[in-house]
Amino acid sequence: MSALPQRALAEDLENVETQKEYLEYSKTVHDYSPAVKKLIDLVNNYVPDAEKAYAKGAKAIWTGGYRWEPTFLYGLGIIPVSYTEMGRYGFREDMLIAEDYYQFPVETCSMVKCTVGQWHKRLNTGAINRILGSSSSCEPFNLAWEVMREKGYDVFTNEAIYRGPNVQGERLEELVHFMEEQLLDIAEWATGERKVDDGKLRSELVRKNRLIGKLKTILQLRLKHPFYVKTLPIILIANVGFNNYYGKPLEFEAAIDELILEMENEPINQEDLKRVIPLVWAGGTGQEFGVYEAIDLAGGALLGLRDIPYKLVREDIPALEALVRYHYDNGRAGAGIYTRHIIEAEVERLNAKGIIFYGYIGCSFASVDREMWRRYFHERNIPCLNLEGSFQTGQPSGQVLTRVRAFVEMLDANRSRQ
Ligand code: SF4
């Protein structure tokens, strides 16, 4: 693996500001890996290419990019375009549109304001005009969808799909039936027919299972090559790509296959294994990409991630039911305790030295979860760093970077003392 010297990287980094620039910078850092560079290009081009495909006649809908939504829309023959991926095209002015024009309170989550600003700029331009809003967790987004509906977007919001702690048995079966009905409503809105093609959705579920297997292979290979795919691309590939394939499932899978081959053929570097500080990232995909670079430069490696799909989808039952049960069986279906189990399993799997929690300023919903998790893991003597950041582009604040560096250095010092 030929990589630029660390000092040269740090100097280059001083000139990097926007998310697009971080991604270009990351391509130079991964000069040795054609596969990583292809994956970064897929990240960078996701939204613009989906918009171009839409302009040429493909069906595309703005949607959340992580849970059941992308798989379901692919199964309907529609490109899911993740609105949470619009952050990298956003600027301060998008936030101001939300605050000044739409009168969103200043303290509203920056992700929501940035997305509203981006949608506003696309009004009456012939851009993708349908939004699938899933009202499971976020009140500010509920407001954003209503505002966009008034402005002329075709918005569909389903009822909250939430599984409380310890929900099992008959109550779980009721929830399964409820969500199936919700998905049929969405199918009717999106395609004009209140039905789902079992064969098409099933082939998406099979693809998902196949890719989850490949993701697990990459995670295992990262234990041998912790720095081959650095923090920024791994979080984007694992958290984002494995959920929505950046709108291009075939190209995404081909790049993943190439990455696995590269990593399998890479000689193991014993020095890397000695110096790596294994960390678990227990937050959303923060848009302040400088945080990830700070982790790399301090010698940390995010070997565990909270948001990636670990379980397989059942293939022995009707596809719609399988997708619903998969949703209720995974961390993002509801109560924070399900997610805590995932974090805990990752800490144990990796013998992780610390956990980084990351959330957005203004998100009261996620900050409660984070505080509960932090207390839980502190009681078990696992060091945690709780970060709050902004969604808008630009460099993270010096304070955030200082905290990341100090945390990783503290873990390194702890290890030396052991
Ligand atoms: S970070 Fe919180 S407030 Fe912001 S969009 Fe996500 S759930 Fe909503």
Coordinates of C-alpha atoms and ligand atoms in Angstrom, one line a residue:
M1 CA 0.0 0.0 0.0
S2 CA 1.7 3.2 -1.1
A3 CA 0.4 6.1 0.9
L4 CA 1.5 9.7 1.1
P5 CA 3.5 10.5 4.2
Q6 CA 1.4 11.5 7.2
R7 CA 2.8 15.0 7.4
A8 CA 2.1 15.8 3.8
L9 CA -1.5 14.6 4.3
A10 CA -1.9 16.9 7.3
E11 CA -0.6 19.9 5.3
D12 CA -2.9 19.1 2.4
L13 CA -5.8 18.9 4.8
E14 CA -5.4 22.5 5.8
N15 CA -6.7 23.6 2.4
V16 CA -9.7 21.2 2.5
E17 CA -13.0 22.7 3.5
T18 CA -16.2 21.5 1.7
Q19 CA -17.4 17.9 1.9
K20 CA -16.7 17.5 -1.8
E21 CA -13.1 18.6 -1.2
Y22 CA -12.8 16.1 1.6
L23 CA -13.9 13.4 -0.7
E24 CA -11.4 14.4 -3.4
Y25 CA -8.7 14.6 -0.7
S26 CA -9.7 11.1 0.4
K27 CA -9.2 9.9 -3.1
T28 CA -5.6 11.1 -3.1
V29 CA -5.1 9.4 0.3
H30 CA -6.4 6.2 -1.2
D31 CA -4.3 6.5 -4.3
Y32 CA -3.3 2.8 -3.9
S33 CA -6.9 1.6 -4.2
P34 CA -8.9 1.8 -7.4
A35 CA -11.9 0.3 -5.6
V36 CA -12.0 2.9 -2.8
K37 CA -11.7 5.7 -5.4
K38 CA -14.6 4.2 -7.4
L39 CA -16.7 4.0 -4.2
I40 CA -15.9 7.7 -3.4
D41 CA -17.0 8.7 -6.9
L42 CA -20.3 6.8 -6.3
V43 CA -20.8 8.8 -3.1
N44 CA -20.0 12.1 -4.8
N45 CA -22.2 11.5 -7.8
Y46 CA -25.2 9.8 -6.0
V47 CA -27.6 12.7 -6.0
P48 CA -26.6 14.5 -9.2
D49 CA -26.6 11.2 -11.2
A50 CA -30.0 10.3 -9.8
E51 CA -31.3 13.7 -10.8
K52 CA -29.9 13.2 -14.3
A53 CA -31.5 9.8 -14.6
Y54 CA -34.8 11.3 -13.5
A55 CA -34.5 14.0 -16.1
K56 CA -34.1 11.3 -18.7
G57 CA -37.3 9.5 -17.6
A58 CA -36.3 7.2 -14.7
K59 CA -38.5 7.1 -11.7
A60 CA -36.9 8.6 -8.6
I61 CA -38.2 9.7 -5.1
W62 CA -36.5 11.5 -2.3
T63 CA -36.5 9.4 0.8
G64 CA -34.6 8.4 3.9
G65 CA -31.5 6.5 2.9
Y66 CA -31.0 3.9 5.6
R67 CA -33.8 1.7 6.7
W68 CA -36.5 -0.2 4.7
E69 CA -37.1 2.7 2.3
P70 CA -34.3 2.2 -0.3
T71 CA -34.9 -1.6 -0.5
F72 CA -38.7 -1.1 -0.9
L73 CA -38.4 1.6 -3.6
Y74 CA -35.9 -0.5 -5.6
G75 CA -38.4 -3.3 -5.4
L76 CA -41.0 -0.9 -7.0
G77 CA -38.5 0.0 -9.8
I78 CA -37.8 3.4 -8.3
I79 CA -34.4 5.0 -7.6
P80 CA -34.4 6.0 -3.9
V81 CA -32.6 9.4 -3.6
S82 CA -31.5 9.9 0.0
Y83 CA -32.3 13.4 1.1
T84 CA -29.8 13.0 4.0
E85 CA -27.1 12.8 1.3
M86 CA -27.8 16.4 0.2
G87 CA -25.7 17.8 3.0
R88 CA -22.6 17.7 0.9
Y89 CA -24.1 20.0 -1.7
G90 CA -25.4 22.4 1.0
F91 CA -24.0 25.7 2.1
R92 CA -24.7 28.2 4.8
E93 CA -27.3 29.9 2.6
D94 CA -29.5 26.7 2.7
M95 CA -29.8 27.1 6.4
L96 CA -30.7 30.7 6.0
I97 CA -33.4 29.8 3.5
A98 CA -35.0 27.6 6.2
E99 CA -34.6 30.1 8.9
D100 CA -35.5 33.4 7.1
Y101 CA -37.8 32.3 4.4
Y102 CA -39.6 29.4 6.1
Q103 CA -39.1 30.7 9.6
F104 CA -37.7 27.5 11.1
P105 CA -36.4 28.3 14.6
V106 CA -32.7 28.8 14.6
E107 CA -32.3 25.9 17.1
T108 CA -33.9 23.4 14.6
C109 CA -31.6 20.6 13.6
S110 CA -29.2 21.7 10.9
M111 CA -29.9 18.5 8.8
V112 CA -33.5 19.5 8.5
K113 CA -32.8 23.1 7.6
C114 CA -30.1 22.2 5.1
T115 CA -32.4 19.7 3.4
V116 CA -35.3 22.3 3.3
G117 CA -32.9 24.8 1.7
Q118 CA -31.9 22.3 -1.0
W119 CA -35.4 21.3 -1.8
H120 CA -36.4 25.0 -2.0
K121 CA -33.7 25.6 -4.6
R122 CA -35.1 22.8 -6.7
L123 CA -38.7 24.2 -6.7
N124 CA -40.1 24.7 -10.2
T125 CA -36.9 23.4 -11.9
G126 CA -38.3 20.1 -13.1
A127 CA -36.3 18.3 -10.5
I128 CA -37.5 15.2 -8.6
N129 CA -40.7 16.4 -7.0
R130 CA -41.8 13.5 -4.8
I131 CA -40.8 13.0 -1.2
L132 CA -41.4 9.9 0.8
G133 CA -41.3 11.0 4.5
S134 CA -41.2 8.3 7.1
S135 CA -42.6 9.8 10.3
S136 CA -40.9 7.4 12.7
S137 CA -38.7 9.6 14.7
C138 CA -38.2 13.2 13.8
E139 CA -40.6 16.0 14.5
P140 CA -38.6 18.7 12.6
F141 CA -38.6 16.6 9.5
N142 CA -42.4 16.2 9.8
L143 CA -42.6 19.9 9.7
A144 CA -40.2 20.1 6.7
W145 CA -42.4 17.7 4.7
E146 CA -45.6 19.7 5.5
V147 CA -43.8 22.9 4.3
M148 CA -42.6 21.2 1.1
R149 CA -46.1 19.8 0.5
E150 CA -47.5 23.4 0.7
K151 CA -44.8 24.5 -1.8
G152 CA -45.9 22.0 -4.4
Y153 CA -43.9 18.8 -3.7
D154 CA -45.9 15.5 -3.9
V155 CA -45.3 14.3 -0.3
F156 CA -46.4 11.0 1.2
T157 CA -45.8 10.4 4.9
N158 CA -46.6 7.1 6.5
E159 CA -47.6 6.6 10.1
A160 CA -44.9 6.1 12.7
I161 CA -43.4 2.6 12.5
Y162 CA -42.0 2.0 15.9
R163 CA -41.4 -1.1 18.1
G164 CA -41.2 -0.4 21.8
P165 CA -38.9 -2.2 24.2
N166 CA -39.8 -5.9 24.7
V167 CA -42.6 -5.9 22.2
Q168 CA -43.1 -9.5 21.1
G169 CA -45.9 -12.0 20.4
E170 CA -49.4 -10.9 19.4
R171 CA -48.5 -7.2 19.7
L172 CA -45.5 -7.7 17.3
E173 CA -47.8 -9.5 14.8
E174 CA -50.2 -6.5 14.9
L175 CA -47.3 -4.2 14.2
V176 CA -46.2 -6.4 11.3
H177 CA -49.7 -6.2 9.8
F178 CA -49.8 -2.5 10.4
M179 CA -46.5 -1.8 8.6
E180 CA -47.5 -4.1 5.6
E181 CA -50.6 -2.0 5.1
Q182 CA -48.5 1.2 5.3
L183 CA -46.1 -0.1 2.7
L184 CA -49.1 -1.0 0.4
D185 CA -50.3 2.6 0.8
I186 CA -46.9 3.8 -0.3
A187 CA -46.9 1.5 -3.3
E188 CA -50.2 2.9 -4.4
W189 CA -49.0 6.5 -4.0
A190 CA -45.7 5.7 -5.8
T191 CA -46.9 3.4 -8.7
G192 CA -50.7 3.8 -8.8
E193 CA -51.3 0.2 -7.8
R194 CA -51.8 -1.0 -4.2
K195 CA -49.6 -4.1 -4.6
V196 CA -46.0 -5.2 -4.5
D197 CA -44.4 -7.5 -7.0
D198 CA -43.2 -10.3 -4.7
G199 CA -40.5 -11.5 -7.3
K200 CA -39.0 -8.0 -7.7
L201 CA -38.9 -7.2 -4.0
R202 CA -37.6 -10.7 -3.3
S203 CA -34.7 -10.1 -5.7
E204 CA -33.9 -6.9 -3.8
L205 CA -33.9 -8.8 -0.5
V206 CA -31.6 -11.4 -2.0
R207 CA -29.3 -8.6 -3.2
K208 CA -29.4 -7.1 0.3
N209 CA -28.4 -10.4 1.9
R210 CA -25.6 -11.0 -0.6
L211 CA -24.2 -7.5 0.1
I212 CA -24.6 -7.9 3.9
G213 CA -22.4 -11.0 3.5
K214 CA -19.8 -8.9 1.5
L215 CA -19.9 -6.2 4.1
K216 CA -19.2 -8.7 6.8
T217 CA -16.2 -9.9 4.7
I218 CA -14.9 -6.3 4.5
L219 CA -15.3 -5.8 8.2
Q220 CA -13.3 -9.0 8.9
L221 CA -10.6 -8.0 6.4
R222 CA -10.4 -4.6 8.2
L223 CA -9.3 -6.4 11.3
K224 CA -6.2 -7.5 9.4
H225 CA -5.9 -4.2 7.4
P226 CA -7.4 -1.5 9.7
F227 CA -6.1 1.5 7.8
Y228 CA -6.6 0.2 4.2
V229 CA -10.0 1.9 4.0
K230 CA -9.8 5.0 6.2
T231 CA -12.5 6.5 8.3
L232 CA -14.3 8.7 5.9
P233 CA -14.9 6.2 3.1
I234 CA -15.6 3.3 5.5
I235 CA -18.4 5.2 7.2
L236 CA -19.9 6.3 3.9
I237 CA -19.6 2.9 2.4
A238 CA -20.9 1.0 5.4
N239 CA -23.5 3.3 6.7
V240 CA -24.8 4.8 3.5
G241 CA -23.7 2.6 0.5
F242 CA -24.8 -0.7 1.9
N243 CA -28.3 0.8 2.5
N244 CA -29.0 2.6 -0.7
Y245 CA -26.1 1.6 -3.1
Y246 CA -25.8 5.3 -4.1
G247 CA -28.6 4.7 -6.6
K248 CA -26.5 2.3 -8.7
P249 CA -26.7 -1.2 -7.2
L250 CA -24.7 -3.0 -9.9
E251 CA -21.8 -0.5 -9.9
F252 CA -21.8 -0.5 -6.1
E253 CA -21.6 -4.2 -5.9
A254 CA -18.9 -4.4 -8.5
A255 CA -16.7 -1.9 -6.6
I256 CA -17.3 -3.8 -3.4
D257 CA -16.1 -7.0 -5.1
E258 CA -13.0 -5.2 -6.3
L259 CA -12.3 -3.9 -2.8
I260 CA -12.6 -7.4 -1.3
L261 CA -10.1 -8.7 -3.8
E262 CA -7.7 -5.8 -3.1
M263 CA -7.8 -6.3 0.6
E264 CA -7.5 -10.1 0.3
N265 CA -4.3 -9.6 -1.7
E266 CA -2.8 -7.0 0.6
P267 CA 0.1 -8.2 2.8
I268 CA -0.5 -7.8 6.5
N269 CA 1.4 -4.9 8.1
Q270 CA 2.2 -6.0 11.7
E271 CA 3.1 -2.4 12.6
D272 CA -0.4 -1.3 11.7
L273 CA -1.9 -4.0 13.9
K274 CA 0.3 -2.8 16.9
R275 CA -0.6 0.9 16.6
V276 CA -4.4 0.7 15.7
I277 CA -6.8 1.9 18.3
P278 CA -10.1 0.1 17.6
L279 CA -13.1 2.3 18.0
V280 CA -16.9 2.0 17.6
W281 CA -18.8 4.8 15.9
A282 CA -22.2 5.0 17.5
G283 CA -23.8 7.8 15.7
G284 CA -25.3 8.9 12.4
T285 CA -23.1 9.6 9.4
G286 CA -21.8 13.0 10.6
Q287 CA -21.4 15.4 7.7
E288 CA -18.4 17.1 9.3
F289 CA -15.9 15.1 7.4
G290 CA -12.9 16.7 9.2
V291 CA -13.8 14.6 12.3
Y292 CA -13.0 11.5 10.4
E293 CA -9.7 12.8 9.3
A294 CA -8.9 13.8 12.9
I295 CA -9.5 10.2 13.9
D296 CA -7.2 8.9 11.2
L297 CA -4.4 11.3 12.0
A298 CA -4.6 10.4 15.7
G299 CA -4.2 6.7 14.9
G300 CA -7.8 5.6 15.5
A301 CA -9.8 3.2 13.2
L302 CA -13.6 2.9 13.2
L303 CA -13.8 -0.9 13.1
G304 CA -17.3 -1.0 14.5
L305 CA -20.3 0.9 13.2
R306 CA -23.7 1.2 14.7
D307 CA -25.8 1.8 11.7
I308 CA -24.9 -1.0 9.3
P309 CA -27.2 -3.9 8.7
Y310 CA -25.8 -7.1 10.4
K311 CA -28.8 -9.4 10.3
L312 CA -30.0 -11.2 7.2
V313 CA -33.5 -10.8 5.7
R314 CA -35.6 -14.0 5.7
E315 CA -36.1 -15.5 2.3
D316 CA -38.6 -18.2 3.4
I317 CA -41.7 -16.0 3.7
P318 CA -43.4 -13.5 1.4
A319 CA -41.1 -10.6 0.5
L320 CA -43.2 -7.8 1.9
E321 CA -43.5 -9.6 5.3
A322 CA -39.8 -10.4 5.2
L323 CA -38.9 -6.7 4.8
V324 CA -41.3 -5.7 7.6
R325 CA -39.9 -8.3 10.0
Y326 CA -36.4 -7.3 9.1
H327 CA -37.2 -3.7 10.0
Y328 CA -38.7 -4.5 13.4
D329 CA -35.7 -6.8 14.1
N330 CA -33.0 -4.2 13.6
G331 CA -31.7 -1.3 15.7
R332 CA -33.4 1.6 13.9
A333 CA -36.9 0.2 14.4
G334 CA -37.6 2.0 17.6
A335 CA -36.5 2.0 21.2
G336 CA -32.8 2.8 21.8
I337 CA -32.3 -0.5 23.6
Y338 CA -32.1 -2.3 20.3
T339 CA -29.4 0.0 19.1
R340 CA -27.5 -0.4 22.4
H341 CA -27.4 -4.2 21.8
I342 CA -25.7 -3.6 18.4
I343 CA -23.2 -1.2 20.0
E344 CA -22.4 -3.6 22.8
A345 CA -21.9 -6.5 20.3
E346 CA -19.5 -4.4 18.3
V347 CA -17.5 -3.4 21.4
E348 CA -17.2 -7.0 22.4
R349 CA -16.4 -8.3 18.8
L350 CA -13.5 -5.8 18.5
N351 CA -12.4 -5.5 22.0
A352 CA -12.9 -1.8 21.3
K353 CA -10.9 0.8 23.3
G354 CA -13.6 3.4 23.1
I355 CA -16.9 4.5 21.6
I356 CA -17.6 7.8 19.8
F357 CA -21.2 9.0 19.9
Y358 CA -22.1 11.6 17.3
G359 CA -25.3 13.5 16.8
Y360 CA -26.5 16.8 15.5
I361 CA -27.0 20.0 17.5
G362 CA -30.7 20.5 17.9
C363 CA -31.7 16.8 17.9
S364 CA -33.3 16.3 21.3
F365 CA -34.5 12.8 20.2
A366 CA -31.1 11.4 19.6
S367 CA -29.3 13.2 22.4
V368 CA -31.5 11.4 25.0
D369 CA -30.5 8.0 23.5
R370 CA -26.8 9.0 23.4
E371 CA -26.9 10.1 27.1
M372 CA -28.5 6.8 28.1
W373 CA -25.9 4.8 26.1
R374 CA -23.0 6.8 27.4
R375 CA -24.0 6.2 31.0
Y376 CA -24.5 2.5 30.4
F377 CA -21.0 2.1 28.8
H378 CA -19.3 4.3 31.3
E379 CA -20.6 2.1 34.1
R380 CA -18.8 -0.7 32.3
N381 CA -15.6 1.3 32.1
I382 CA -15.7 1.8 28.4
P383 CA -14.5 5.3 27.5
C384 CA -17.0 7.3 25.5
L385 CA -16.8 10.6 23.6
N386 CA -20.1 12.4 23.0
L387 CA -19.9 14.8 20.0
E388 CA -22.5 17.1 18.6
G389 CA -21.9 18.7 15.2
S390 CA -23.6 20.5 12.4
F391 CA -24.9 19.3 9.1
Q392 CA -23.8 22.2 7.0
T393 CA -20.6 22.0 5.0
G394 CA -17.3 23.4 6.1
Q395 CA -14.7 22.4 8.5
P396 CA -15.7 21.2 12.0
S397 CA -15.1 23.5 14.8
G398 CA -11.6 23.5 16.4
Q399 CA -13.2 22.4 19.6
V400 CA -14.7 19.3 18.1
L401 CA -11.4 18.3 16.5
T402 CA -9.5 18.9 19.7
R403 CA -11.8 16.7 21.6
V404 CA -11.5 13.9 19.0
R405 CA -7.7 14.1 19.1
A406 CA -7.6 14.2 22.9
F407 CA -9.9 11.2 23.2
V408 CA -7.9 9.0 20.8
E409 CA -4.6 10.1 22.4
M410 CA -6.0 9.3 25.8
L411 CA -7.0 5.8 24.6
D412 CA -3.5 5.3 23.2
A413 CA -1.9 6.4 26.5
N414 CA -4.3 4.0 28.4
R415 CA -3.2 1.2 26.2
S416 CA 0.5 1.9 26.8
R417 CA 0.0 1.8 30.5
Q418 CA -1.8 -1.6 30.3
Ligands
SF4_1 S1 -30.6 14.5 13.7 FE1 -32.6 14.4 15.0 S2 -33.7 16.2 14.6 FE2 -32.1 16.0 13.0 S3 -33.1 15.0 11.3 FE3 -32.1 13.4 12.5 S4 -33.7 12.8 13.9 FE4 -34.4 14.7 13.1

